[in-house]
Coordinates of C-alpha atoms and ligand atoms in Angstrom, one line a residue:
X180 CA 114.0 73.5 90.5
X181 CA 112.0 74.0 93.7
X182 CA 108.4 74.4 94.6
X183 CA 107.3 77.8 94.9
X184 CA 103.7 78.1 95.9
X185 CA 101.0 76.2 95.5
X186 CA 96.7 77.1 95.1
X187 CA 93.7 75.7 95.4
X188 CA 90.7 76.4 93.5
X189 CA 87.1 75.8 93.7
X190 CA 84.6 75.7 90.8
X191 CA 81.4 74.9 89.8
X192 CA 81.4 74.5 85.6
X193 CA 78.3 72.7 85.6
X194 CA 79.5 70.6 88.8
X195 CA 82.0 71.0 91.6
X196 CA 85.6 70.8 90.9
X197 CA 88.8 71.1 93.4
X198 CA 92.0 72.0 91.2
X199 CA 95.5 71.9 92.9
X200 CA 98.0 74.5 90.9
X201 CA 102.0 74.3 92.3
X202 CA 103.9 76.8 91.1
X203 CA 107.9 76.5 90.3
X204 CA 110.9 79.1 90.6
X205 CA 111.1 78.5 87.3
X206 CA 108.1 79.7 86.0
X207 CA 106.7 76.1 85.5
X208 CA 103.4 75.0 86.8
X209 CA 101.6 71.8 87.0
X210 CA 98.1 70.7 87.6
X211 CA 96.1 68.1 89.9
X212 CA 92.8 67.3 90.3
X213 CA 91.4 66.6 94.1
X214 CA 87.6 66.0 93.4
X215 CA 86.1 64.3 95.6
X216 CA 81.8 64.3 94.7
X217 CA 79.9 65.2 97.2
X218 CA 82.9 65.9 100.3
X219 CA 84.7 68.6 97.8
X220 CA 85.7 71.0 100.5
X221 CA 87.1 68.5 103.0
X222 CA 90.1 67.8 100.3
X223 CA 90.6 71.5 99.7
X224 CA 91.3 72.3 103.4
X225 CA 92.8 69.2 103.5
X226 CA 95.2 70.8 100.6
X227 CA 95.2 74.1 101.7
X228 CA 95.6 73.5 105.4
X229 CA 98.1 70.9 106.3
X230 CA 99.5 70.1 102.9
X231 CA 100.6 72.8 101.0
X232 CA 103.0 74.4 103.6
X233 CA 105.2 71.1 103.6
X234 CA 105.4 70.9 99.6
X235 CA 107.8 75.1 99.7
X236 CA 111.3 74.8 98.7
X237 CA 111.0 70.9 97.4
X238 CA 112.5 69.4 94.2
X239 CA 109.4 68.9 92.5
X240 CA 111.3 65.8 90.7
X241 CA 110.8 63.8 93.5
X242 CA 107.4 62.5 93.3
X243 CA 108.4 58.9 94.8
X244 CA 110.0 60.6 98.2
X245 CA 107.0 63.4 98.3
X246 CA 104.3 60.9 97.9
X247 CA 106.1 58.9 100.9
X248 CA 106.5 62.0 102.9
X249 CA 102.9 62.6 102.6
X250 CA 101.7 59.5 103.0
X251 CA 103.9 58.0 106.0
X252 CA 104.5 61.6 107.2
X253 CA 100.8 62.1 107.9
X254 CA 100.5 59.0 110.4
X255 CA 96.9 58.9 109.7
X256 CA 96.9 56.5 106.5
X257 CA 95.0 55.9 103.6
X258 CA 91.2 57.0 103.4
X259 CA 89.7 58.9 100.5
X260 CA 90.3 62.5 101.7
X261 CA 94.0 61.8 102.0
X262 CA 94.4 60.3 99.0
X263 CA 92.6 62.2 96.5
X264 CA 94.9 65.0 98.2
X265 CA 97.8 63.1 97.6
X266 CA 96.9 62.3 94.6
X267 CA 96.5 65.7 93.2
X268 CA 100.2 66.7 94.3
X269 CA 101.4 63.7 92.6
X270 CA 99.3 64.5 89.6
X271 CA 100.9 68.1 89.3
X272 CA 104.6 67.2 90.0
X273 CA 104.1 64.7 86.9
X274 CA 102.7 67.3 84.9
X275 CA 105.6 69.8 85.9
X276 CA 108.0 67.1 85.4
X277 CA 106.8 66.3 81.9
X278 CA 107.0 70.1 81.3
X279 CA 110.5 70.5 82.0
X280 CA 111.7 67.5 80.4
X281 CA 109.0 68.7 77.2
X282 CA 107.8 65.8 76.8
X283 CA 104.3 63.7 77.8
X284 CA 104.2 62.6 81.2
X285 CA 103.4 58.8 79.2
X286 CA 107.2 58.8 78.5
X287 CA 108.1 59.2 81.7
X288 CA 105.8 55.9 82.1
X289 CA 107.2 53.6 80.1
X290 CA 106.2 55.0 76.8
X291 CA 103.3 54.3 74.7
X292 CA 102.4 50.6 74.7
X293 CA 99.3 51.1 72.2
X294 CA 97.7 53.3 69.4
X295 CA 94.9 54.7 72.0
X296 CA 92.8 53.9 74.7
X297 CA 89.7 52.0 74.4
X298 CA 86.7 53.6 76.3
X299 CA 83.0 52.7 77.4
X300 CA 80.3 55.3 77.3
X301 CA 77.1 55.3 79.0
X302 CA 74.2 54.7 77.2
X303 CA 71.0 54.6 80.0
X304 CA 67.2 55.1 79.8
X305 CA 63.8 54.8 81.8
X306 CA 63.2 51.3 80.3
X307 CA 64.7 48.6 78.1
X308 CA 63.4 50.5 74.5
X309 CA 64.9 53.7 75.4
X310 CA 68.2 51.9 76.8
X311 CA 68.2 49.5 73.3
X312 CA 67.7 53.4 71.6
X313 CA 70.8 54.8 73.7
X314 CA 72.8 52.4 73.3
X315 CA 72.2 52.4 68.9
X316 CA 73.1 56.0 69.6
X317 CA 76.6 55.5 71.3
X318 CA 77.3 52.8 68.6
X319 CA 77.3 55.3 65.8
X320 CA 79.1 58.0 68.0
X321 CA 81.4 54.9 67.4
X322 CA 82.0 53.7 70.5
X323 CA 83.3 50.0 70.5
X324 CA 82.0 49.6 74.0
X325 CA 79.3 50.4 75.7
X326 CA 77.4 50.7 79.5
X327 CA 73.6 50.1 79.4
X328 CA 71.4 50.8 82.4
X329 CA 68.0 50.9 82.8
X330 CA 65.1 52.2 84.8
X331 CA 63.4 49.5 86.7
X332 CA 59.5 49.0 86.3
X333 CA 58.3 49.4 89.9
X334 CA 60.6 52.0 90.9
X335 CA 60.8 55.0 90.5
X336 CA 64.3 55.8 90.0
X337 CA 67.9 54.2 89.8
X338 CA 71.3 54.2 89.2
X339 CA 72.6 55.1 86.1
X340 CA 69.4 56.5 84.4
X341 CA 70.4 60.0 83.6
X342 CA 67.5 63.4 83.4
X343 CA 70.1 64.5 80.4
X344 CA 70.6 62.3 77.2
X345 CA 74.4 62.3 76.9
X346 CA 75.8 63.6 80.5
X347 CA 75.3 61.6 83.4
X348 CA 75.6 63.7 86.7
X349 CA 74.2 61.3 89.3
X350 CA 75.0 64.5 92.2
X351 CA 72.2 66.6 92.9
X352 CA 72.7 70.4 94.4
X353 CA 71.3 70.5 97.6
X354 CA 70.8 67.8 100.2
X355 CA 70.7 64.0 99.1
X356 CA 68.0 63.1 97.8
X357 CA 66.4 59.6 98.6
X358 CA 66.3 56.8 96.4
X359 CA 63.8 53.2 96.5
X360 CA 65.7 50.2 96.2
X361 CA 64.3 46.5 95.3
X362 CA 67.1 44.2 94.8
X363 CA 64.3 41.5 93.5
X364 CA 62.6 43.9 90.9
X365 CA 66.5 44.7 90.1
X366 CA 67.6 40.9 89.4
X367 CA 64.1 39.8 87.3
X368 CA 64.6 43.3 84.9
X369 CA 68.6 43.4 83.8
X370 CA 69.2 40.0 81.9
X371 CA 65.8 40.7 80.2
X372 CA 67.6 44.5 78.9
X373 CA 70.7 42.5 77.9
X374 CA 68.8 39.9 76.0
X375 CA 67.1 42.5 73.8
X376 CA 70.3 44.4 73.1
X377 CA 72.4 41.2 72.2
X378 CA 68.9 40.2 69.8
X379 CA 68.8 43.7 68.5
X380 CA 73.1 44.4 68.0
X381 CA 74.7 40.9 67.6
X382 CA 78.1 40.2 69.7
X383 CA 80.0 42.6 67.9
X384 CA 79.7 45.6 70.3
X385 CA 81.1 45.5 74.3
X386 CA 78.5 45.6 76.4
X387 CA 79.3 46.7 80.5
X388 CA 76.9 46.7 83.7
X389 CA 77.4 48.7 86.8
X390 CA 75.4 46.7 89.7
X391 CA 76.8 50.1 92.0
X392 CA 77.2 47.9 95.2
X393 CA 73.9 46.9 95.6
X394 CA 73.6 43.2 95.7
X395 CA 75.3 40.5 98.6
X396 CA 77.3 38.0 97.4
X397 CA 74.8 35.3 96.7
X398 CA 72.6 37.5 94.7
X399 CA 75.8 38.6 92.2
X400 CA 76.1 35.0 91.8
X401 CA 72.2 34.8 90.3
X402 CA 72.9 37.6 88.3
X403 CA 76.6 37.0 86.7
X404 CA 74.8 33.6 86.0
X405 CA 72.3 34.7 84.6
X406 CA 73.8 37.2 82.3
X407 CA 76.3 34.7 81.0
X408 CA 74.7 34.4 77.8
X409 CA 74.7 37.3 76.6
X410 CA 78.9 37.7 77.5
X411 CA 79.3 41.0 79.5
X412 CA 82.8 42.6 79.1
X413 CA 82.1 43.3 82.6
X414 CA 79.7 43.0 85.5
X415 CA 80.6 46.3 88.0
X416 CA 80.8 46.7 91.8
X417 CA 78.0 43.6 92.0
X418 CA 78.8 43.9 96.0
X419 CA 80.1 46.8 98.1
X420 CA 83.9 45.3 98.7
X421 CA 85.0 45.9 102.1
X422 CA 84.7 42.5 102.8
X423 CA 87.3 41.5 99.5
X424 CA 86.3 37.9 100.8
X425 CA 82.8 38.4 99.6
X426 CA 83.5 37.7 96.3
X427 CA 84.5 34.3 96.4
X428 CA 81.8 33.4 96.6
X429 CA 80.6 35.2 93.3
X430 CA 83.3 33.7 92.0
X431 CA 82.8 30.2 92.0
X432 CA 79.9 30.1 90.4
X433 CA 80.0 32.8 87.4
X434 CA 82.3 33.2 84.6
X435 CA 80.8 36.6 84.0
X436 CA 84.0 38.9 84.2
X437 CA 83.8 41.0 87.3
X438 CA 85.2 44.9 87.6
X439 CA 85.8 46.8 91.2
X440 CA 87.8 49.4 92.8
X441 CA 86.3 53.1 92.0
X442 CA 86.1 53.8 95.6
X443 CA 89.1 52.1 96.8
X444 CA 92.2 54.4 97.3
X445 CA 94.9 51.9 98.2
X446 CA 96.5 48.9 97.0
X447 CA 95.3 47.2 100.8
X448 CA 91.8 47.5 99.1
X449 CA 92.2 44.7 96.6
X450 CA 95.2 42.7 97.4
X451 CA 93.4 39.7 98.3
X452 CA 90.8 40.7 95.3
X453 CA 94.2 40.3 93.3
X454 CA 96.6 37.4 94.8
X455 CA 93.2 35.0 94.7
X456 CA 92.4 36.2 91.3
X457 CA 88.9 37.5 92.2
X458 CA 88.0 39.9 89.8
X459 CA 89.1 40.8 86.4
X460 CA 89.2 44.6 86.1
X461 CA 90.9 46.5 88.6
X462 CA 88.6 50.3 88.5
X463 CA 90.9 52.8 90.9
X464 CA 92.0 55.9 89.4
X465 CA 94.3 58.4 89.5
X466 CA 92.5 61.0 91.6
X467 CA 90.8 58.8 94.2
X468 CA 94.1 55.9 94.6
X469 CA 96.9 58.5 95.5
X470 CA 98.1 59.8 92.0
X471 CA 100.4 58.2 89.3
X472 CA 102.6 56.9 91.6
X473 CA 100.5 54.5 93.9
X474 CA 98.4 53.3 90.6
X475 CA 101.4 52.3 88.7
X476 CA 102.4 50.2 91.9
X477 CA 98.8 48.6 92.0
X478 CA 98.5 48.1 88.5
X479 CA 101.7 46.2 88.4
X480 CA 100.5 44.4 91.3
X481 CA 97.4 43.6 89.3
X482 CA 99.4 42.3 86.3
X483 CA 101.0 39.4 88.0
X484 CA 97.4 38.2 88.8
X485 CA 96.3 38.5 85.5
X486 CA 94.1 41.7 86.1
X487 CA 93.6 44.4 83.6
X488 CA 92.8 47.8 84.7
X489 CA 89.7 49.8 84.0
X490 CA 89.8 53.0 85.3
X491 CA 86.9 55.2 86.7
X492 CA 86.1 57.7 84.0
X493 CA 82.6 59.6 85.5
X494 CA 82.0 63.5 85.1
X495 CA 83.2 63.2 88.6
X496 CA 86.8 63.3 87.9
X497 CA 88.1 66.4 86.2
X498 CA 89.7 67.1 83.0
X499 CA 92.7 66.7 84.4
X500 CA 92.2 63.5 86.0
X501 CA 91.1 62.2 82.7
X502 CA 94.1 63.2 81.1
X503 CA 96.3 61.7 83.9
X504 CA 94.2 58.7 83.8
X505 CA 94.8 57.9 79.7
X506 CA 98.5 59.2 79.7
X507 CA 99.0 55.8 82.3
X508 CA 96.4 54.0 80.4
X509 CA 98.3 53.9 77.3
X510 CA 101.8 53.6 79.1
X511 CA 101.3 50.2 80.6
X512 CA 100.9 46.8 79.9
X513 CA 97.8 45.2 81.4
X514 CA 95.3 48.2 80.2
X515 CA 91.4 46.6 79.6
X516 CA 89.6 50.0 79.1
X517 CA 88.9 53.6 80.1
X518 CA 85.6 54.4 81.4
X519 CA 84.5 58.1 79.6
X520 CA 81.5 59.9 80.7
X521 CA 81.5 63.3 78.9
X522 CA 82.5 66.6 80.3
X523 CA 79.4 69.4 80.1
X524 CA 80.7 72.1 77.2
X525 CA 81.1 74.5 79.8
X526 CA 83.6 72.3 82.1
X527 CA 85.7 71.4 79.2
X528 CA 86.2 75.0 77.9
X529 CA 87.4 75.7 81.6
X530 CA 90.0 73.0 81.5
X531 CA 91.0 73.1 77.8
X532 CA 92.8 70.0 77.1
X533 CA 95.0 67.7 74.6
X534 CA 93.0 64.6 75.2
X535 CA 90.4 63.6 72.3
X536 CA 87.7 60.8 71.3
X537 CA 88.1 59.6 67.9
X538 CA 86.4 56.1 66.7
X539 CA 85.7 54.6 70.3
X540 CA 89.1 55.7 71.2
X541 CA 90.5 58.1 73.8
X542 CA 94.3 59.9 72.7
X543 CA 95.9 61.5 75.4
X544 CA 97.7 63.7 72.5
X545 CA 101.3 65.1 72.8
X546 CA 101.4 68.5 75.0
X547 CA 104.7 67.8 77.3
X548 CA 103.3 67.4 80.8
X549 CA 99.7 66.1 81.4
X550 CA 98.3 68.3 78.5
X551 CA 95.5 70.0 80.2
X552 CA 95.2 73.8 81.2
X553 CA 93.0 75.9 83.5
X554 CA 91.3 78.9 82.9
X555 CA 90.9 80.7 86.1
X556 CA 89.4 83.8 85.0
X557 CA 86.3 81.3 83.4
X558 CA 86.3 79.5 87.1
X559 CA 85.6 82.8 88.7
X560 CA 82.0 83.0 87.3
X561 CA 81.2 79.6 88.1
X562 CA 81.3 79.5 92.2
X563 CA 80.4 76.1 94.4
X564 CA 77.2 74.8 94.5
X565 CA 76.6 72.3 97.7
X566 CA 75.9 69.5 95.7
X567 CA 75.7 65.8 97.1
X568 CA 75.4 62.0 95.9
X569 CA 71.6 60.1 96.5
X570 CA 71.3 58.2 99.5
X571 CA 69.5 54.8 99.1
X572 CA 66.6 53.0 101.0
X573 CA 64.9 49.5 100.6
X574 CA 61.2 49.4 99.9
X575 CA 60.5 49.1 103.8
X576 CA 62.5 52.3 104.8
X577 CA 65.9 50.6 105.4
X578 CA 68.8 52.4 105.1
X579 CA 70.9 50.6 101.8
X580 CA 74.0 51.1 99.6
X581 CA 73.8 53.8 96.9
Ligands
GCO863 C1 80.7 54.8 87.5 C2 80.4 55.3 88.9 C3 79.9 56.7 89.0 C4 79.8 57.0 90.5 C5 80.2 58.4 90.7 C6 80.1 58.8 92.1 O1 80.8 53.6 87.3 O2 81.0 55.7 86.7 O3 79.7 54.3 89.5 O4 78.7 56.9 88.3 O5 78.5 56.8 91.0 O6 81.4 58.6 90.1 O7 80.7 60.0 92.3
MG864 MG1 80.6 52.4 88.9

């Protein structure tokens, strides 16, 4: 079998997507996603340009050599336009290989190693009542597992508090819009929203936080400390992680569990993170950390230092991510959980797909290949919208982490 063409497509169901489509001689074809929010376009000409013309006349078996050959072959390494380009190939040559074989790309995996994946929703509102509401709500949707975030009293708007109910799009079409940040208003309000919610639901339910990178070291320390009590499954991106030494110093003195990684795109990004067991949930995905291929590779790096995965989940990451992200979820052995933020209607009737929610649980059913399709014709009447992520500035005007 040998790769025949390859296309990539642009679409805006409800928010941008980039989908990579390779083409066999054999009338196969498999599917990859290479959203990237906010910096769409760079990954498509990234695709379109320089990729694409080196993936004609390949075996599209060999995802191991083709990933190396894109990777090494590029001399330019890692960064997240490469990647999630990368990624996508790597995403559509296991699809096409689970095609021809006719059979889930999971088996090609390793098999299922569980029933289903366990998943986390988002429950979010403008203050503690209406997050304790949300978060009742996602509990009889039955989710086992559960995000709250809340507006902040004092400012205006934040991270994770959504305009729609169930869908949280935090990209906004335009140019960015501007944020307020008070990490001190930040650190008084959250244990008092976790408080009420443990009060109000018992220990029963998981309960996740997403600090999106916006505290330094000593202040994720106050704040995993002071959450302690009311026993987080997980306490999210506390600092921004370039500096993987950084959380050391969370480290020693919080045994709240600590999750990182939706912005990394290479194992180099957390091995220190892993070999001095610094966190507990390892969040890279398919699309962002260079496909299947490289996340199986940190994943099983992860599992020697006692780290589960957690993959990114958000409305960012198409369909087909999703379904690449639960068919290795379920394969391997040090799984934690899947994040799942809900697709609009209108993207999921463009990318019908296999993949279901049933009783807090994600199944990545049993189409061969990735399960997922895309209607093109739908696509065509929804076109790109410039669309890009908030920017972020401290009370004083200073520029911050979003
Ligand atoms: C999450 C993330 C997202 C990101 C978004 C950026 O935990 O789901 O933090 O909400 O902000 O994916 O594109
Ligand atoms: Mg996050």
């Amino acid at each position: 079998m040998k790769i025949k063409d390859a296309k990539v497509f642009v679409s805006c169901p409800d928010r941008n997507f980039i989908t990579l489509k390779i083409y066999t001689d054999q009338g196969i074809y498999g599917l990859g996603d290479a959203t990237l929010n906010g910096r769409e376009l760079s990954v498509a000409s990234y695709l379109s340009d320089h990729v694409i013309p080196c993936l004609i006349g390949r075996d599209p078996f060999q995802t191991e050599d083709i990933w190396q050959y894109l990777y090494k072959g590029a001399y330019w390494r890692r960064g997240p336009v490469t990647m999630t380009a990368i990624a996508a190939v790597d995403m559509a040559l296991w699809d096409i290989k689970g095609k021809a074989l006719n059979t889930p790309v999971y088996n090609l995996l390793g098999g299922k190693s569980r029933t289903g994946v366990l998943v986390y929703g988002h429950a979010n509102g403008r203050d503690i009542a209406e997050t304790v509401d949300r978060v009742g709500e996602y509990m009889g949707l039955g989710y086992k597992a559960i995000r709250a975030q809340s507006g902040i009293p004092g400012l205006e708007s934040t991270y994770g508090v959504a305009k729609d109910k169930l869908f949280y799009e935090p990209a906004e079409k335009g140019l960015p819009p501007e944020n307020l940040w008070s990490t001190e208003k930040y650190l008084l309000h959250v244990p008092k929203l976790f408080e009420t919610l443990r009060v109000k639901y018992g220990e029963d339910v998981h309960l996740l936080h997403d600090a999106h990178h916006r505290l330094r070291p000593i202040e994720a320390a106050r704040l995993g400390k002071s959450l302690e009590p009311y026993h987080l499954f997980w306490l999210e991106d506390p600092v921004p992680a370039e500096l993987q030494e950084g959380f050391r110093l969370i480290r020693q003195h919080t045994t709240t569990p600590l999750a990182v990684g939706e912005v990394f795109n290479a194992i180099w990004d957390a091995n220190l993170l892993f070999t001095e067991q610094l966190v507990d949930y390892i969040r890279t995905t398919v699309v962002h950390g260079g496909g299947i291929t490289h996340l199986k590779k940190m994943a099983s790096m992860a599992e020697i230092y006692h780290v589960l995965t957690g993959c990114h989940g958000a409305t960012d990451l198409s369909p087909v991510a999703m379904a690449a992200a639960l068919h290795f979820d379920i394969s391997i052995n040090n799984f934690g959980i899947q994040e799942y933020m809900r697709h609009t209607d209108k993207t999921d009737e463009v990318f019908p797909h296999a993949y279901y929610f049933k009783d807090g649980m994600l199944y990545p059913g049993d189409q061969p290949g990735l399960g997922v399709d895309y209607d093109e014709k739908l696509a065509e009447k929804f076109p790109y919208e410039r669309a890009y992520l908030p920017v972020n500035r401290k009370l004083d005007g200073t520029m911050y982490n979003w």
